[in-house]
Structures are given as structure tokens and as C-alpha cells.
PDB file of N, CA and C in Angstrom:
ATOM      1  N   MET A   1      16.631 -17.158  -7.754  1.00 52.00           N
ATOM      2  CA  MET A   1      15.679 -16.132  -7.663  1.00 52.00           C
ATOM      3  C   MET A   1      16.113 -14.928  -6.713  1.00 52.00           C
ATOM      4  N   THR A   2      16.069 -13.692  -7.285  1.00 55.00           N
ATOM      5  CA  THR A   2      16.450 -12.671  -6.268  1.00 55.00           C
ATOM      6  C   THR A   2      15.562 -12.128  -5.261  1.00 55.00           C
ATOM      7  N   LEU A   3      15.650 -11.566  -4.178  1.00 51.00           N
ATOM      8  CA  LEU A   3      14.836 -11.184  -3.097  1.00 51.00           C
ATOM      9  C   LEU A   3      13.568 -10.334  -3.748  1.00 51.00           C
ATOM     10  N   MET A   4      14.136  -9.519  -4.697  1.00 52.00           N
ATOM     11  CA  MET A   4      13.205  -8.626  -5.543  1.00 52.00           C
ATOM     12  C   MET A   4      12.127  -9.227  -6.362  1.00 52.00           C
ATOM     13  N   GLN A   5      12.765 -10.435  -7.077  1.00 52.00           N
ATOM     14  CA  GLN A   5      11.923 -11.201  -7.771  1.00 52.00           C
ATOM     15  C   GLN A   5      10.773 -11.939  -7.131  1.00 52.00           C
ATOM     16  N   THR A   6      11.139 -12.468  -5.841  1.00 53.00           N
ATOM     17  CA  THR A   6      10.285 -13.052  -4.949  1.00 53.00           C
ATOM     18  C   THR A   6       9.322 -12.289  -4.469  1.00 53.00           C
ATOM     19  N   LEU A   7       9.705 -11.002  -3.969  1.00 50.00           N
ATOM     20  CA  LEU A   7       8.587 -10.233  -3.490  1.00 50.00           C
ATOM     21  C   LEU A   7       7.603  -9.744  -4.637  1.00 50.00           C
ATOM     22  N   ILE A   8       8.184  -9.629  -5.676  1.00 50.00           N
ATOM     23  CA  ILE A   8       7.221  -9.320  -6.949  1.00 50.00           C
ATOM     24  C   ILE A   8       6.256 -10.346  -7.158  1.00 50.00           C
ATOM     25  N   LEU A   9       6.883 -11.432  -7.275  1.00 52.00           N
ATOM     26  CA  LEU A   9       5.946 -12.686  -7.616  1.00 52.00           C
ATOM     27  C   LEU A   9       4.938 -13.055  -6.423  1.00 52.00           C
ATOM     28  N   GLU A  10       5.200 -12.810  -5.324  1.00 54.00           N
ATOM     29  CA  GLU A  10       4.150 -13.141  -4.214  1.00 54.00           C
ATOM     30  C   GLU A  10       3.027 -12.376  -4.465  1.00 54.00           C
ATOM     31  N   LYS A  11       1.644 -12.990  -4.331  1.00 52.00           N
ATOM     32  CA  LYS A  11       0.428 -12.605  -4.309  1.00 52.00           C
ATOM     33  C   LYS A  11      -0.006 -12.403  -2.984  1.00 52.00           C
ATOM     34  N   PRO A  12      -1.093 -11.404  -2.709  1.00 47.00           N
ATOM     35  CA  PRO A  12      -1.863 -11.310  -1.399  1.00 47.00           C
ATOM     36  C   PRO A  12      -2.492 -12.846  -1.103  1.00 47.00           C
ATOM     37  N   THR A  13      -2.429 -13.063   0.104  1.00 40.00           N
ATOM     38  CA  THR A  13      -3.127 -14.316   0.448  1.00 40.00           C
ATOM     39  C   THR A  13      -4.379 -14.157   0.280  1.00 40.00           C
ATOM     40  N   VAL A  14      -5.054 -13.004   0.306  1.00 41.00           N
ATOM     41  CA  VAL A  14      -6.632 -12.659   0.315  1.00 41.00           C
ATOM     42  C   VAL A  14      -6.674 -12.346  -1.022  1.00 41.00           C
ATOM     43  N   ILE A  15      -6.716 -13.156  -2.343  1.00 42.00           N
ATOM     44  CA  ILE A  15      -6.745 -12.756  -3.595  1.00 42.00           C
ATOM     45  C   ILE A  15      -7.963 -11.861  -3.805  1.00 42.00           C
ATOM     46  N   ASP A  16      -9.358 -12.328  -3.274  1.00 41.00           N
ATOM     47  CA  ASP A  16     -10.384 -11.613  -3.770  1.00 41.00           C
ATOM     48  C   ASP A  16     -10.885 -10.329  -3.034  1.00 41.00           C
ATOM     49  N   MET A  17      -9.945  -9.868  -2.022  1.00 56.00           N
ATOM     50  CA  MET A  17      -9.975  -8.646  -1.290  1.00 56.00           C
ATOM     51  C   MET A  17      -9.372  -7.667  -2.008  1.00 56.00           C
ATOM     52  N   ALA A  18     -10.286  -6.493  -2.196  1.00 83.00           N
ATOM     53  CA  ALA A  18      -9.616  -5.482  -3.374  1.00 83.00           C
ATOM     54  C   ALA A  18      -9.402  -4.164  -2.256  1.00 83.00           C
ATOM     55  N   LEU A  19      -8.518  -3.347  -2.658  1.00 89.00           N
ATOM     56  CA  LEU A  19      -8.344  -2.102  -1.911  1.00 89.00           C
ATOM     57  C   LEU A  19      -9.478  -1.320  -1.983  1.00 89.00           C
ATOM     58  N   SER A  20      -9.734  -0.435  -1.108  1.00 92.00           N
ATOM     59  CA  SER A  20     -11.028   0.699  -1.227  1.00 92.00           C
ATOM     60  C   SER A  20     -10.228   1.734  -2.195  1.00 92.00           C
ATOM     61  N   GLN A  21     -11.198   2.666  -2.337  1.00 92.00           N
ATOM     62  CA  GLN A  21     -10.580   3.877  -3.115  1.00 92.00           C
ATOM     63  C   GLN A  21      -9.506   4.491  -2.425  1.00 92.00           C
ATOM     64  N   ARG A  22      -9.897   4.755  -1.041  1.00 95.00           N
ATOM     65  CA  ARG A  22      -8.862   5.610  -0.222  1.00 95.00           C
ATOM     66  C   ARG A  22      -7.584   4.770  -0.133  1.00 95.00           C
ATOM     67  N   GLU A  23      -7.747   3.482   0.005  1.00 94.00           N
ATOM     68  CA  GLU A  23      -6.282   2.691   0.243  1.00 94.00           C
ATOM     69  C   GLU A  23      -5.527   2.667  -1.050  1.00 94.00           C
ATOM     70  N   ASN A  24      -6.376   2.789  -2.092  1.00 93.00           N
ATOM     71  CA  ASN A  24      -5.544   2.978  -3.564  1.00 93.00           C
ATOM     72  C   ASN A  24      -4.796   4.247  -3.443  1.00 93.00           C
ATOM     73  N   GLU A  25      -5.623   5.249  -3.188  1.00 95.00           N
ATOM     74  CA  GLU A  25      -4.916   6.723  -3.021  1.00 95.00           C
ATOM     75  C   GLU A  25      -3.726   6.701  -2.126  1.00 95.00           C
ATOM     76  N   ILE A  26      -3.639   5.952  -0.947  1.00 96.00           N
ATOM     77  CA  ILE A  26      -2.713   5.967   0.136  1.00 96.00           C
ATOM     78  C   ILE A  26      -1.614   5.186  -0.547  1.00 96.00           C
ATOM     79  N   LEU A  27      -1.910   4.079  -1.143  1.00 95.00           N
ATOM     80  CA  LEU A  27      -0.777   3.253  -1.779  1.00 95.00           C
ATOM     81  C   LEU A  27      -0.132   3.939  -2.938  1.00 95.00           C
ATOM     82  N   GLN A  28      -0.894   4.832  -3.900  1.00 95.00           N
ATOM     83  CA  GLN A  28      -0.332   5.562  -4.868  1.00 95.00           C
ATOM     84  C   GLN A  28       0.495   6.798  -4.068  1.00 95.00           C
ATOM     85  N   LEU A  29       0.316   7.453  -3.071  1.00 96.00           N
ATOM     86  CA  LEU A  29       1.020   8.298  -2.505  1.00 96.00           C
ATOM     87  C   LEU A  29       2.429   7.767  -1.811  1.00 96.00           C
ATOM     88  N   MET A  30       2.039   6.597  -1.212  1.00 95.00           N
ATOM     89  CA  MET A  30       3.399   5.711  -0.892  1.00 95.00           C
ATOM     90  C   MET A  30       4.400   5.494  -1.851  1.00 95.00           C
ATOM     91  N   ALA A  31       3.907   5.196  -3.024  1.00 94.00           N
ATOM     92  CA  ALA A  31       4.860   5.046  -4.179  1.00 94.00           C
ATOM     93  C   ALA A  31       5.441   6.226  -4.789  1.00 94.00           C
ATOM     94  N   GLU A  32       4.855   7.608  -4.462  1.00 95.00           N
ATOM     95  CA  GLU A  32       5.363   8.903  -4.748  1.00 95.00           C
ATOM     96  C   GLU A  32       6.383   9.163  -3.848  1.00 95.00           C
ATOM     97  N   GLY A  33       6.259   8.470  -2.588  1.00 95.00           N
ATOM     98  CA  GLY A  33       7.535   8.924  -1.623  1.00 95.00           C
ATOM     99  C   GLY A  33       6.636   9.836  -0.484  1.00 95.00           C
ATOM    100  N   TYR A  34       5.496   9.804  -0.490  1.00 97.00           N
ATOM    101  CA  TYR A  34       5.094  10.814   0.781  1.00 97.00           C
ATOM    102  C   TYR A  34       4.918  10.096   2.080  1.00 97.00           C
ATOM    103  N   ASN A  35       5.083  10.646   3.110  1.00 96.00           N
ATOM    104  CA  ASN A  35       5.111   9.983   4.407  1.00 96.00           C
ATOM    105  C   ASN A  35       3.707  10.441   4.999  1.00 96.00           C
ATOM    106  N   SER A  36       3.279   9.671   5.951  1.00 96.00           N
ATOM    107  CA  SER A  36       2.127   9.767   6.658  1.00 96.00           C
ATOM    108  C   SER A  36       1.489  11.111   6.946  1.00 96.00           C
ATOM    109  N   ARG A  37       2.442  11.735   7.375  1.00 98.00           N
ATOM    110  CA  ARG A  37       1.786  13.180   7.634  1.00 98.00           C
ATOM    111  C   ARG A  37       1.516  13.891   6.447  1.00 98.00           C
ATOM    112  N   GLU A  38       2.310  13.749   5.288  1.00 98.00           N
ATOM    113  CA  GLU A  38       1.935  14.634   4.095  1.00 98.00           C
ATOM    114  C   GLU A  38       0.824  14.040   3.347  1.00 98.00           C
ATOM    115  N   MET A  39       0.560  12.708   3.347  1.00 98.00           N
ATOM    116  CA  MET A  39      -0.444  12.171   2.916  1.00 98.00           C
ATOM    117  C   MET A  39      -1.706  12.587   3.600  1.00 98.00           C
ATOM    118  N   ALA A  40      -1.632  12.646   4.816  1.00 98.00           N
ATOM    119  CA  ALA A  40      -2.716  13.208   5.753  1.00 98.00           C
ATOM    120  C   ALA A  40      -3.173  14.505   5.298  1.00 98.00           C
ATOM    121  N   ASP A  41      -2.157  15.501   5.108  1.00 98.00           N
ATOM    122  CA  ASP A  41      -2.474  16.781   4.624  1.00 98.00           C
ATOM    123  C   ASP A  41      -3.042  16.779   3.173  1.00 98.00           C
ATOM    124  N   LYS A  42      -2.501  15.975   2.311  1.00 97.00           N
ATOM    125  CA  LYS A  42      -3.005  15.969   1.035  1.00 97.00           C
ATOM    126  C   LYS A  42      -4.588  15.376   0.926  1.00 97.00           C
ATOM    127  N   LEU A  43      -4.746  14.396   1.933  1.00 97.00           N
ATOM    128  CA  LEU A  43      -6.070  13.804   1.564  1.00 97.00           C
ATOM    129  C   LEU A  43      -7.102  14.506   2.613  1.00 97.00           C
ATOM    130  N   PHE A  44      -6.716  15.475   3.327  1.00 97.00           N
ATOM    131  CA  PHE A  44      -7.664  16.156   4.468  1.00 97.00           C
ATOM    132  C   PHE A  44      -8.196  15.280   5.494  1.00 97.00           C
ATOM    133  N   ILE A  45      -7.291  14.338   5.910  1.00 98.00           N
ATOM    134  CA  ILE A  45      -7.579  13.105   6.933  1.00 98.00           C
ATOM    135  C   ILE A  45      -6.430  13.509   7.912  1.00 98.00           C
ATOM    136  N   SER A  46      -6.711  12.654   9.293  1.00 98.00           N
ATOM    137  CA  SER A  46      -5.549  12.634  10.055  1.00 98.00           C
ATOM    138  C   SER A  46      -4.589  11.756   9.762  1.00 98.00           C
ATOM    139  N   GLU A  47      -3.375  11.981  10.635  1.00 97.00           N
ATOM    140  CA  GLU A  47      -2.239  11.295  10.415  1.00 97.00           C
ATOM    141  C   GLU A  47      -2.594   9.806  10.756  1.00 97.00           C
ATOM    142  N   PHE A  48      -3.172   9.618  11.916  1.00 98.00           N
ATOM    143  CA  PHE A  48      -3.659   8.475  12.683  1.00 98.00           C
ATOM    144  C   PHE A  48      -4.614   7.674  11.593  1.00 98.00           C
ATOM    145  N   THR A  49      -5.651   8.376  10.955  1.00 98.00           N
ATOM    146  CA  THR A  49      -6.062   7.502   9.941  1.00 98.00           C
ATOM    147  C   THR A  49      -5.559   6.951   8.883  1.00 98.00           C
ATOM    148  N   VAL A  50      -4.329   7.759   8.265  1.00 98.00           N
ATOM    149  CA  VAL A  50      -3.577   7.197   7.348  1.00 98.00           C
ATOM    150  C   VAL A  50      -2.823   6.047   7.777  1.00 98.00           C
ATOM    151  N   GLN A  51      -2.283   5.976   8.916  1.00 97.00           N
ATOM    152  CA  GLN A  51      -1.652   4.860   9.706  1.00 97.00           C
ATOM    153  C   GLN A  51      -2.477   3.810   9.779  1.00 97.00           C
ATOM    154  N   THR A  52      -3.672   3.941  10.187  1.00 97.00           N
ATOM    155  CA  THR A  52      -4.821   2.990  10.346  1.00 97.00           C
ATOM    156  C   THR A  52      -5.233   2.345   8.914  1.00 97.00           C
ATOM    157  N   HIS A  53      -5.235   3.008   8.010  1.00 96.00           N
ATOM    158  CA  HIS A  53      -5.505   2.474   6.384  1.00 96.00           C
ATOM    159  C   HIS A  53      -4.263   1.623   6.118  1.00 96.00           C
ATOM    160  N   ARG A  54      -2.846   2.092   6.396  1.00 95.00           N
ATOM    161  CA  ARG A  54      -1.972   1.323   6.080  1.00 95.00           C
ATOM    162  C   ARG A  54      -1.982   0.139   6.531  1.00 95.00           C
ATOM    163  N   LYS A  55      -2.261  -0.047   8.204  1.00 95.00           N
ATOM    164  CA  LYS A  55      -2.108  -1.240   8.756  1.00 95.00           C
ATOM    165  C   LYS A  55      -3.152  -2.012   8.128  1.00 95.00           C
ATOM    166  N   ASN A  56      -4.509  -1.693   7.957  1.00 95.00           N
ATOM    167  CA  ASN A  56      -5.517  -2.359   7.370  1.00 95.00           C
ATOM    168  C   ASN A  56      -5.172  -3.013   6.054  1.00 95.00           C
ATOM    169  N   MET A  57      -4.324  -2.146   5.198  1.00 94.00           N
ATOM    170  CA  MET A  57      -4.195  -2.758   3.994  1.00 94.00           C
ATOM    171  C   MET A  57      -3.231  -3.886   3.946  1.00 94.00           C
ATOM    172  N   LEU A  58      -2.282  -3.772   4.720  1.00 94.00           N
ATOM    173  CA  LEU A  58      -1.301  -4.828   4.881  1.00 94.00           C
ATOM    174  C   LEU A  58      -2.111  -6.227   5.485  1.00 94.00           C
ATOM    175  N   ARG A  59      -3.040  -6.030   6.366  1.00 93.00           N
ATOM    176  CA  ARG A  59      -3.779  -7.094   7.080  1.00 93.00           C
ATOM    177  C   ARG A  59      -4.505  -7.700   5.814  1.00 93.00           C
ATOM    178  N   LYS A  60      -5.352  -6.950   5.265  1.00 91.00           N
ATOM    179  CA  LYS A  60      -6.220  -7.195   4.294  1.00 91.00           C
ATOM    180  C   LYS A  60      -5.623  -8.182   3.028  1.00 91.00           C
ATOM    181  N   MET A  61      -4.553  -7.516   2.820  1.00 91.00           N
ATOM    182  CA  MET A  61      -3.740  -8.310   1.624  1.00 91.00           C
ATOM    183  C   MET A  61      -2.929  -9.094   1.861  1.00 91.00           C
ATOM    184  N   GLY A  62      -2.597  -9.344   3.091  1.00 91.00           N
ATOM    185  CA  GLY A  62      -1.717 -10.437   3.493  1.00 91.00           C
ATOM    186  C   GLY A  62      -0.014 -10.103   3.211  1.00 91.00           C
ATOM    187  N   PHE A  63       0.092  -8.911   3.128  1.00 93.00           N
ATOM    188  CA  PHE A  63       1.547  -8.665   3.036  1.00 93.00           C
ATOM    189  C   PHE A  63       2.270  -8.405   4.521  1.00 93.00           C
ATOM    190  N   ARG A  64       3.628  -8.677   4.635  1.00 93.00           N
ATOM    191  CA  ARG A  64       4.328  -8.517   5.644  1.00 93.00           C
ATOM    192  C   ARG A  64       4.847  -7.066   5.913  1.00 93.00           C
ATOM    193  N   ASN A  65       5.015  -6.391   4.785  1.00 94.00           N
ATOM    194  CA  ASN A  65       5.644  -4.906   5.048  1.00 94.00           C
ATOM    195  C   ASN A  65       5.216  -4.152   3.691  1.00 94.00           C
ATOM    196  N   PHE A  66       5.372  -2.635   3.890  1.00 92.00           N
ATOM    197  CA  PHE A  66       4.872  -1.869   2.776  1.00 92.00           C
ATOM    198  C   PHE A  66       5.662  -2.149   1.440  1.00 92.00           C
ATOM    199  N   TYR A  67       6.898  -2.407   1.509  1.00 93.00           N
ATOM    200  CA  TYR A  67       7.763  -2.683   0.408  1.00 93.00           C
ATOM    201  C   TYR A  67       7.162  -3.671  -0.548  1.00 93.00           C
ATOM    202  N   GLN A  68       6.944  -4.942   0.143  1.00 93.00           N
ATOM    203  CA  GLN A  68       6.017  -5.890  -0.476  1.00 93.00           C
ATOM    204  C   GLN A  68       4.826  -5.478  -1.095  1.00 93.00           C
ATOM    205  N   MET A  69       4.082  -4.674  -0.456  1.00 92.00           N
ATOM    206  CA  MET A  69       2.945  -4.244  -1.026  1.00 92.00           C
ATOM    207  C   MET A  69       3.029  -3.263  -2.342  1.00 92.00           C
ATOM    208  N   LEU A  70       4.054  -2.411  -2.137  1.00 92.00           N
ATOM    209  CA  LEU A  70       4.326  -1.542  -3.097  1.00 92.00           C
ATOM    210  C   LEU A  70       4.740  -2.291  -4.255  1.00 92.00           C
ATOM    211  N   CYS A  71       5.512  -3.424  -4.106  1.00 92.00           N
ATOM    212  CA  CYS A  71       6.107  -4.181  -5.348  1.00 92.00           C
ATOM    213  C   CYS A  71       4.903  -4.825  -5.850  1.00 92.00           C
ATOM    214  N   TRP A  72       3.875  -5.209  -5.282  1.00 90.00           N
ATOM    215  CA  TRP A  72       2.776  -5.867  -5.775  1.00 90.00           C
ATOM    216  C   TRP A  72       1.927  -4.950  -6.657  1.00 90.00           C
ATOM    217  N   GLY A  73       1.673  -3.952  -5.989  1.00 90.00           N
ATOM    218  CA  GLY A  73       1.070  -2.800  -6.753  1.00 90.00           C
ATOM    219  C   GLY A  73       1.594  -2.111  -8.051  1.00 90.00           C
ATOM    220  N   ILE A  74       2.870  -1.986  -8.085  1.00 89.00           N
ATOM    221  CA  ILE A  74       3.530  -1.888  -9.203  1.00 89.00           C
ATOM    222  C   ILE A  74       3.289  -2.988 -10.234  1.00 89.00           C
ATOM    223  N   LYS A  75       3.684  -4.223  -9.933  1.00 89.00           N
ATOM    224  CA  LYS A  75       3.645  -5.375 -10.826  1.00 89.00           C
ATOM    225  C   LYS A  75       1.923  -5.407 -11.185  1.00 89.00           C
ATOM    226  N   GLU A  76       1.120  -5.308 -10.498  1.00 87.00           N
ATOM    227  CA  GLU A  76      -0.311  -5.390 -10.998  1.00 87.00           C
ATOM    228  C   GLU A  76      -0.967  -4.249 -11.596  1.00 87.00           C
ATOM    229  N   GLY A  77      -0.087  -3.064 -11.652  1.00 88.00           N
ATOM    230  CA  GLY A  77      -0.709  -1.928 -12.147  1.00 88.00           C
ATOM    231  C   GLY A  77      -1.523  -1.235 -11.403  1.00 88.00           C
ATOM    232  N   VAL A  78      -1.634  -1.460 -10.178  1.00 86.00           N
ATOM    233  CA  VAL A  78      -2.381  -0.377  -9.145  1.00 86.00           C
ATOM    234  C   VAL A  78      -1.738   0.825  -8.999  1.00 86.00           C
ATOM    235  N   VAL A  79      -0.345   0.764  -8.987  1.00 89.00           N
ATOM    236  CA  VAL A  79       0.184   1.788  -8.690  1.00 89.00           C
ATOM    237  C   VAL A  79       0.793   2.507 -10.074  1.00 89.00           C
ATOM    238  N   ALA A  80       0.627   3.644 -10.381  1.00 87.00           N
ATOM    239  CA  ALA A  80       1.179   4.252 -11.599  1.00 87.00           C
ATOM    240  C   ALA A  80       2.690   4.866 -11.404  1.00 87.00           C
ATOM    241  N   LEU A  81       3.618   4.833 -11.743  1.00 83.00           N
ATOM    242  CA  LEU A  81       4.945   5.491 -11.641  1.00 83.00           C
ATOM    243  C   LEU A  81       5.090   6.452 -12.509  1.00 83.00           C
TER     244      LEU A  81
END
């Protein structure tokens, strides 16, 4: 199994935890290639708040990095490409 297949197949360790609406917005913007500063401008929040959301998302969903979280989001249909 390739690394990509392994990352896509892995599920969050806390399955019953869902992302908030704001976290879903940030995940979508990440998939679209926006950086934290651009996301903050687009969402009318501070860059620090975006970074806090990103850290909380990783911790809440049990992922090790944003790449893994994006793979999961695409596979589960949370992220639209």
C-alpha cells in the first residue's frame, strides 16, 4: 500500500467529533490553497485565530498533519474540489 493510500484510509481517532462550521470553512480554504493570512482576510478574523482553529482541528480529529487531514476531507466529501 502506498503512503497516499495509507493516509487516505486512516480515520480520525475521535470519530464522533465533527468539525464546526468555521473549521469546515478553513479546511475548504486549505484545500483551495489559501495560506493562514489569506484565510484570515477572507473570513474577517485574525491570522492567529486561523492558526488556532487549525491546531484545534488536528487535535480534535487526531491527525498528525494537515496533509493527512486534507486527504481525509477529500475522501469523506467534507472538502469540495
